[in-house]
PDB file of C-alpha atoms in Angstrom:
ATOM      1  CA  MET A   1      15.325   2.064  -4.883  1.00  0.00           C
ATOM      2  CA  GLU A   2      16.523   3.352  -1.577  1.00  0.00           C
ATOM      3  CA  PRO A   3      16.244   0.990   1.377  1.00  0.00           C
ATOM      4  CA  PHE A   4      13.079   0.639   3.347  1.00  0.00           C
ATOM      5  CA  GLU A   5      12.901   2.315   6.731  1.00  0.00           C
ATOM      6  CA  ILE A   6      10.963   1.828   9.953  1.00  0.00           C
ATOM      7  CA  ALA A   7       7.899   3.973  10.641  1.00  0.00           C
ATOM      8  CA  LYS A   8       6.009   4.050  13.935  1.00  0.00           C
ATOM      9  CA  VAL A   9       2.193   4.121  13.903  1.00  0.00           C
ATOM     10  CA  ILE A  10       1.070   7.398  15.516  1.00  0.00           C
ATOM     11  CA  GLU A  11      -2.639   7.475  14.631  1.00  0.00           C
ATOM     12  CA  ILE A  12      -5.385   5.058  13.570  1.00  0.00           C
ATOM     13  CA  ALA A  13      -8.949   6.130  12.862  1.00  0.00           C
ATOM     14  CA  SER A  14     -12.073   4.649  11.293  1.00  0.00           C
ATOM     15  CA  ILE A  15     -13.132   7.131   8.604  1.00  0.00           C
ATOM     16  CA  GLY A  16     -16.240   5.651   6.961  1.00  0.00           C
ATOM     17  CA  GLU A  17     -17.060   3.905   3.701  1.00  0.00           C
ATOM     18  CA  GLY A  18     -15.520   4.444   0.301  1.00  0.00           C
ATOM     19  CA  THR A  19     -14.327   2.577  -2.767  1.00  0.00           C
ATOM     20  CA  ARG A  20     -11.576   0.068  -2.177  1.00  0.00           C
ATOM     21  CA  VAL A  21      -9.425  -1.379  -4.948  1.00  0.00           C
ATOM     22  CA  CYS A  22      -8.299  -4.988  -5.126  1.00  0.00           C
ATOM     23  CA  LEU A  23      -5.661  -5.872  -7.688  1.00  0.00           C
ATOM     24  CA  ASP A  24      -6.034  -9.450  -8.902  1.00  0.00           C
ATOM     25  CA  LEU A  25      -2.732 -10.428 -10.496  1.00  0.00           C
ATOM     26  CA  ILE A  26      -1.994 -13.165 -13.019  1.00  0.00           C
ATOM     27  CA  ASP A  27       0.276 -15.246 -10.805  1.00  0.00           C
ATOM     28  CA  GLU A  28       0.517 -16.558  -7.251  1.00  0.00           C
ATOM     29  CA  LEU A  29       2.096 -14.129  -4.813  1.00  0.00           C
ATOM     30  CA  ASP A  30       4.364 -14.828  -1.885  1.00  0.00           C
ATOM     31  CA  PRO A  31       2.743 -14.114   1.524  1.00  0.00           C
ATOM     32  CA  LEU A  32       5.232 -11.262   2.100  1.00  0.00           C
ATOM     33  CA  GLU A  33       4.903  -9.796  -1.399  1.00  0.00           C
ATOM     34  CA  GLY A  34       2.830  -6.699  -2.071  1.00  0.00           C
ATOM     35  CA  VAL A  35       2.493  -3.228  -3.541  1.00  0.00           C
ATOM     36  CA  LEU A  36       3.654   0.154  -2.229  1.00  0.00           C
ATOM     37  CA  ILE A  37       0.652   2.383  -1.456  1.00  0.00           C
ATOM     38  CA  GLY A  38       0.207   5.795   0.125  1.00  0.00           C
ATOM     39  CA  ASN A  39      -2.187   8.687   0.575  1.00  0.00           C
ATOM     40  CA  THR A  40       0.512  11.166  -0.475  1.00  0.00           C
ATOM     41  CA  GLY A  41       3.862  11.379  -2.202  1.00  0.00           C
ATOM     42  CA  ASN A  42       5.558  11.472   1.229  1.00  0.00           C
ATOM     43  CA  GLY A  43       6.000   7.716   1.019  1.00  0.00           C
ATOM     44  CA  TYR A  44       4.418   4.313   0.977  1.00  0.00           C
ATOM     45  CA  LEU A  45       3.652   1.271   3.087  1.00  0.00           C
ATOM     46  CA  VAL A  46       3.594  -2.291   1.766  1.00  0.00           C
ATOM     47  CA  ALA A  47       0.093  -3.754   1.327  1.00  0.00           C
ATOM     48  CA  LEU A  48       0.638  -7.521   1.273  1.00  0.00           C
ATOM     49  CA  SER A  49      -1.026 -10.243  -0.753  1.00  0.00           C
ATOM     50  CA  GLU A  50      -4.106 -11.960   0.645  1.00  0.00           C
ATOM     51  CA  ASN A  51      -2.081 -15.158   0.732  1.00  0.00           C
ATOM     52  CA  ARG A  52      -3.275 -16.297   4.153  1.00  0.00           C
ATOM     53  CA  SER A  53      -6.486 -17.524   5.799  1.00  0.00           C
ATOM     54  CA  THR A  54      -8.335 -15.335   8.264  1.00  0.00           C
ATOM     55  CA  GLU A  55     -11.457 -15.906  10.319  1.00  0.00           C
ATOM     56  CA  THR A  56     -13.660 -14.329   7.633  1.00  0.00           C
ATOM     57  CA  TYR A  57     -11.707 -14.756   4.354  1.00  0.00           C
ATOM     58  CA  PRO A  58     -10.134 -17.702   2.544  1.00  0.00           C
ATOM     59  CA  PRO A  59      -6.691 -17.106   1.002  1.00  0.00           C
ATOM     60  CA  ARG A  60      -6.567 -15.266  -2.309  1.00  0.00           C
ATOM     61  CA  PRO A  61      -2.907 -15.774  -3.284  1.00  0.00           C
ATOM     62  CA  PHE A  62      -3.319 -13.693  -6.458  1.00  0.00           C
ATOM     63  CA  ARG A  63      -4.814 -10.589  -4.773  1.00  0.00           C
ATOM     64  CA  VAL A  64      -3.601  -7.427  -3.082  1.00  0.00           C
ATOM     65  CA  ASN A  65      -6.227  -5.316  -1.350  1.00  0.00           C
ATOM     66  CA  ALA A  66      -4.516  -2.022  -2.186  1.00  0.00           C
ATOM     67  CA  GLY A  67      -6.836   0.271  -0.250  1.00  0.00           C
ATOM     68  CA  ALA A  68      -8.677   3.428  -1.186  1.00  0.00           C
ATOM     69  CA  TYR A  69      -9.476   4.534  -4.728  1.00  0.00           C
ATOM     70  CA  HIS A  70      -7.391   7.739  -4.383  1.00  0.00           C
ATOM     71  CA  HIS A  71      -4.179   5.999  -3.244  1.00  0.00           C
ATOM     72  CA  TYR A  72      -0.902   6.355  -5.023  1.00  0.00           C
ATOM     73  CA  ILE A  73       0.708   3.086  -6.071  1.00  0.00           C
ATOM     74  CA  SER A  74       4.457   3.286  -6.572  1.00  0.00           C
ATOM     75  CA  LEU A  75       5.591   2.049  -9.968  1.00  0.00           C
ATOM     76  CA  GLY A  76       9.277   2.471  -9.078  1.00  0.00           C
ATOM     77  CA  GLU A  77      11.762   4.808 -10.786  1.00  0.00           C
ATOM     78  CA  ASP A  78      10.082   7.893  -9.240  1.00  0.00           C
ATOM     79  CA  LYS A  79       6.746   7.090 -10.917  1.00  0.00           C
ATOM     80  CA  THR A  80       3.328   6.707  -9.329  1.00  0.00           C
ATOM     81  CA  GLN A  81      -0.199   6.178 -10.509  1.00  0.00           C
ATOM     82  CA  TYR A  82      -3.541   6.503  -8.777  1.00  0.00           C
ATOM     83  CA  LEU A  83      -5.231   3.173  -8.033  1.00  0.00           C
ATOM     84  CA  ALA A  84      -8.247   4.671  -9.844  1.00  0.00           C
ATOM     85  CA  GLU A  85      -6.158   4.586 -13.055  1.00  0.00           C
ATOM     86  CA  ILE A  86      -4.962   0.972 -12.878  1.00  0.00           C
ATOM     87  CA  LYS A  87      -6.494  -1.201 -15.612  1.00  0.00           C
ATOM     88  CA  PRO A  88      -6.336  -4.923 -16.445  1.00  0.00           C
ATOM     89  CA  GLY A  89      -3.253  -5.731 -18.505  1.00  0.00           C
ATOM     90  CA  MET A  90      -1.078  -3.074 -16.860  1.00  0.00           C
ATOM     91  CA  GLN A  91       2.057  -4.217 -15.081  1.00  0.00           C
ATOM     92  CA  VAL A  92       2.737  -3.233 -11.481  1.00  0.00           C
ATOM     93  CA  PRO A  93       5.813  -3.889  -9.347  1.00  0.00           C
ATOM     94  CA  LEU A  94       5.438  -6.408  -6.544  1.00  0.00           C
ATOM     95  CA  TRP A  95       7.852  -5.888  -3.643  1.00  0.00           C
ATOM     96  CA  ASN A  96       9.213  -8.736  -1.563  1.00  0.00           C
ATOM     97  CA  ARG A  97      11.507  -7.044   0.948  1.00  0.00           C
ATOM     98  CA  THR A  98      14.413  -5.975  -1.297  1.00  0.00           C
ATOM     99  CA  LYS A  99      13.370  -7.780  -4.496  1.00  0.00           C
ATOM    100  CA  THR A 100      10.815  -6.672  -7.048  1.00  0.00           C
ATOM    101  CA  ARG A 101       9.108  -8.222 -10.022  1.00  0.00           C
ATOM    102  CA  LEU A 102       6.672  -6.831 -12.556  1.00  0.00           C
ATOM    103  CA  LEU A 103       3.360  -8.623 -12.850  1.00  0.00           C
ATOM    104  CA  SER A 104       0.298  -7.943 -14.960  1.00  0.00           C
ATOM    105  CA  VAL A 105      -3.056  -7.084 -13.446  1.00  0.00           C
ATOM    106  CA  GLY A 106      -5.744  -9.561 -14.507  1.00  0.00           C
ATOM    107  CA  ARG A 107      -8.660  -7.782 -12.863  1.00  0.00           C
ATOM    108  CA  VAL A 108      -9.350  -4.639 -10.885  1.00  0.00           C
ATOM    109  CA  LYS A 109     -12.114  -5.151  -8.324  1.00  0.00           C
ATOM    110  CA  LEU A 110     -13.884  -2.094  -6.868  1.00  0.00           C
ATOM    111  CA  GLU A 111     -16.306  -2.372  -3.940  1.00  0.00           C
ATOM    112  CA  ARG A 112     -17.691  -0.126  -1.185  1.00  0.00           C
ATOM    113  CA  ARG A 113     -16.093  -0.958   2.129  1.00  0.00           C
ATOM    114  CA  PRO A 114     -15.353   0.647   5.524  1.00  0.00           C
ATOM    115  CA  PHE A 115     -11.912   2.225   5.880  1.00  0.00           C
ATOM    116  CA  ILE A 116      -9.286   3.042   8.469  1.00  0.00           C
ATOM    117  CA  ARG A 117      -6.639   5.720   8.081  1.00  0.00           C
ATOM    118  CA  ILE A 118      -3.221   4.802   9.451  1.00  0.00           C
ATOM    119  CA  VAL A 119      -0.623   7.528   9.982  1.00  0.00           C
ATOM    120  CA  CYS A 120       3.020   6.653  10.658  1.00  0.00           C
ATOM    121  CA  GLN A 121       6.082   8.708  11.444  1.00  0.00           C
ATOM    122  CA  VAL A 122       9.372   7.660   9.887  1.00  0.00           C
ATOM    123  CA  LYS A 123      11.880   6.819  12.616  1.00  0.00           C
ATOM    124  CA  ASP A 124      14.202   9.690  13.582  1.00  0.00           C
ATOM    125  CA  THR A 125      12.389  12.194  11.297  1.00  0.00           C
ATOM    126  CA  ASN A 126       9.254  14.355  11.252  1.00  0.00           C
ATOM    127  CA  LYS A 127       8.082  12.760   7.973  1.00  0.00           C
ATOM    128  CA  GLN A 128       4.606  11.247   8.088  1.00  0.00           C
ATOM    129  CA  ILE A 129       3.371   8.515   5.762  1.00  0.00           C
ATOM    130  CA  SER A 130      -0.270   7.487   5.710  1.00  0.00           C
ATOM    131  CA  VAL A 131      -2.549   4.934   4.071  1.00  0.00           C
ATOM    132  CA  THR A 132      -6.295   4.412   3.911  1.00  0.00           C
ATOM    133  CA  VAL A 133      -7.087   0.692   3.898  1.00  0.00           C
ATOM    134  CA  GLN A 134     -10.142  -1.478   4.219  1.00  0.00           C
ATOM    135  CA  GLU A 135     -11.132  -2.214   7.807  1.00  0.00           C
ATOM    136  CA  ALA A 136     -10.992  -5.999   7.399  1.00  0.00           C
ATOM    137  CA  ASP A 137      -8.940  -8.902   8.715  1.00  0.00           C
ATOM    138  CA  SER A 138      -7.776  -9.751   5.173  1.00  0.00           C
ATOM    139  CA  VAL A 139      -5.661  -6.574   4.920  1.00  0.00           C
ATOM    140  CA  HIS A 140      -2.067  -7.021   6.058  1.00  0.00           C
ATOM    141  CA  LEU A 141       0.817  -4.548   6.016  1.00  0.00           C
ATOM    142  CA  LEU A 142       4.513  -5.355   6.207  1.00  0.00           C
ATOM    143  CA  ALA A 143       5.688  -4.902   9.791  1.00  0.00           C
ATOM    144  CA  GLY A 144       9.075  -3.592  10.890  1.00  0.00           C
ATOM    145  CA  ASP A 145      10.187  -7.153  11.683  1.00  0.00           C
ATOM    146  CA  GLN A 146       9.259  -8.188   8.089  1.00  0.00           C
ATOM    147  CA  THR A 147       6.168 -10.144   9.092  1.00  0.00           C
ATOM    148  CA  ALA A 148       2.563  -9.665   8.022  1.00  0.00           C
ATOM    149  CA  LYS A 149       0.582  -7.462  10.430  1.00  0.00           C
ATOM    150  CA  PRO A 150      -3.243  -7.313  10.141  1.00  0.00           C
ATOM    151  CA  ALA A 151      -4.207  -3.663   9.674  1.00  0.00           C
ATOM    152  CA  ILE A 152      -7.147  -4.001  12.097  1.00  0.00           C
ATOM    153  CA  GLU A 153      -4.791  -5.235  14.843  1.00  0.00           C
ATOM    154  CA  LEU A 154      -2.403  -2.284  14.589  1.00  0.00           C
ATOM    155  CA  VAL A 155      -2.011  -0.074  17.658  1.00  0.00           C
ATOM    156  CA  VAL A 156      -0.203   3.208  18.169  1.00  0.00           C
ATOM    157  CA  GLY A 157       3.474   2.422  18.614  1.00  0.00           C
ATOM    158  CA  ASP A 158       3.586  -0.531  16.222  1.00  0.00           C
ATOM    159  CA  GLU A 159       6.337  -0.434  13.615  1.00  0.00           C
ATOM    160  CA  LEU A 160       5.826  -0.872   9.868  1.00  0.00           C
ATOM    161  CA  LEU A 161       8.258  -0.917   6.984  1.00  0.00           C
ATOM    162  CA  CYS A 162       7.929   2.132   4.782  1.00  0.00           C
ATOM    163  CA  TYR A 163       9.478   3.605   1.686  1.00  0.00           C
ATOM    164  CA  PRO A 164       9.874   7.366   2.240  1.00  0.00           C
ATOM    165  CA  ASP A 165       9.603   9.590  -0.820  1.00  0.00           C
ATOM    166  CA  GLN A 166       9.284  13.262  -1.703  1.00  0.00           C
ATOM    167  CA  PRO A 167       5.931  14.655  -2.862  1.00  0.00           C
ATOM    168  CA  GLY A 168       5.634  16.343  -6.233  1.00  0.00           C
ATOM    169  CA  ARG A 169       4.150  14.482  -9.168  1.00  0.00           C
ATOM    170  CA  HIS A 170       2.627  15.557 -12.457  1.00  0.00           C
ATOM    171  CA  LEU A 171       0.764  12.769 -14.240  1.00  0.00           C
ATOM    172  CA  GLY A 172       2.708  10.260 -12.156  1.00  0.00           C
ATOM    173  CA  GLU A 173       6.149  11.638 -13.040  1.00  0.00           C
ATOM    174  CA  LYS A 174       8.363  13.084 -10.304  1.00  0.00           C
ATOM    175  CA  ILE A 175       8.799  16.851 -10.608  1.00  0.00           C
ATOM    176  CA  GLU A 176      10.528  19.452  -8.471  1.00  0.00           C
ATOM    177  CA  GLU A 177       7.973  21.693  -6.792  1.00  0.00           C
ATOM    178  CA  GLU A 178       7.077  22.965  -3.387  1.00  0.00           C
ATOM    179  CA  ILE A 179       4.060  21.007  -2.244  1.00  0.00           C
ATOM    180  CA  THR A 180       2.381  20.109   1.018  1.00  0.00           C
ATOM    181  CA  GLU A 181       0.236  16.990   1.206  1.00  0.00           C
ATOM    182  CA  LEU A 182      -1.549  15.799   4.341  1.00  0.00           C
TER     183      LEU A 182
END
């Protein structure tokens, strides 16, 4: 995979309730390990494990709150899948800065929750990458300084690590086409 880049948060908005997807994996995760998620094929942010205590949640070191039901999850090698399609027993890549490992999903947990939409602009480009994540203190994204940043504490101007990509998928496989995704 190409190296991660820095993206600056340019917009944050509460957008109402929807179905969020938690991936409960069959092993303990590192606090800075997570999955690549995105609203579009333009790229992905790193949703980190729930491997930390917050004021309202105990640690869940096996879980990644991967956001909205419609999200792409990057499977590496130019492949994606919708979170809505992930099933127990499937393997997903877990990213820990530059290292990855495949790990099986033990359970997929769907619940109605409030969401925020976070839009970032990749540094020195016009490319925008966005995610839709649960509005909760248990959701952390990987910051530009490679620390965990609570999604609800993000402000415009904050920097996150991103993996830019090119849109154009058919059944999760990368294809060449002209496409615009917002």
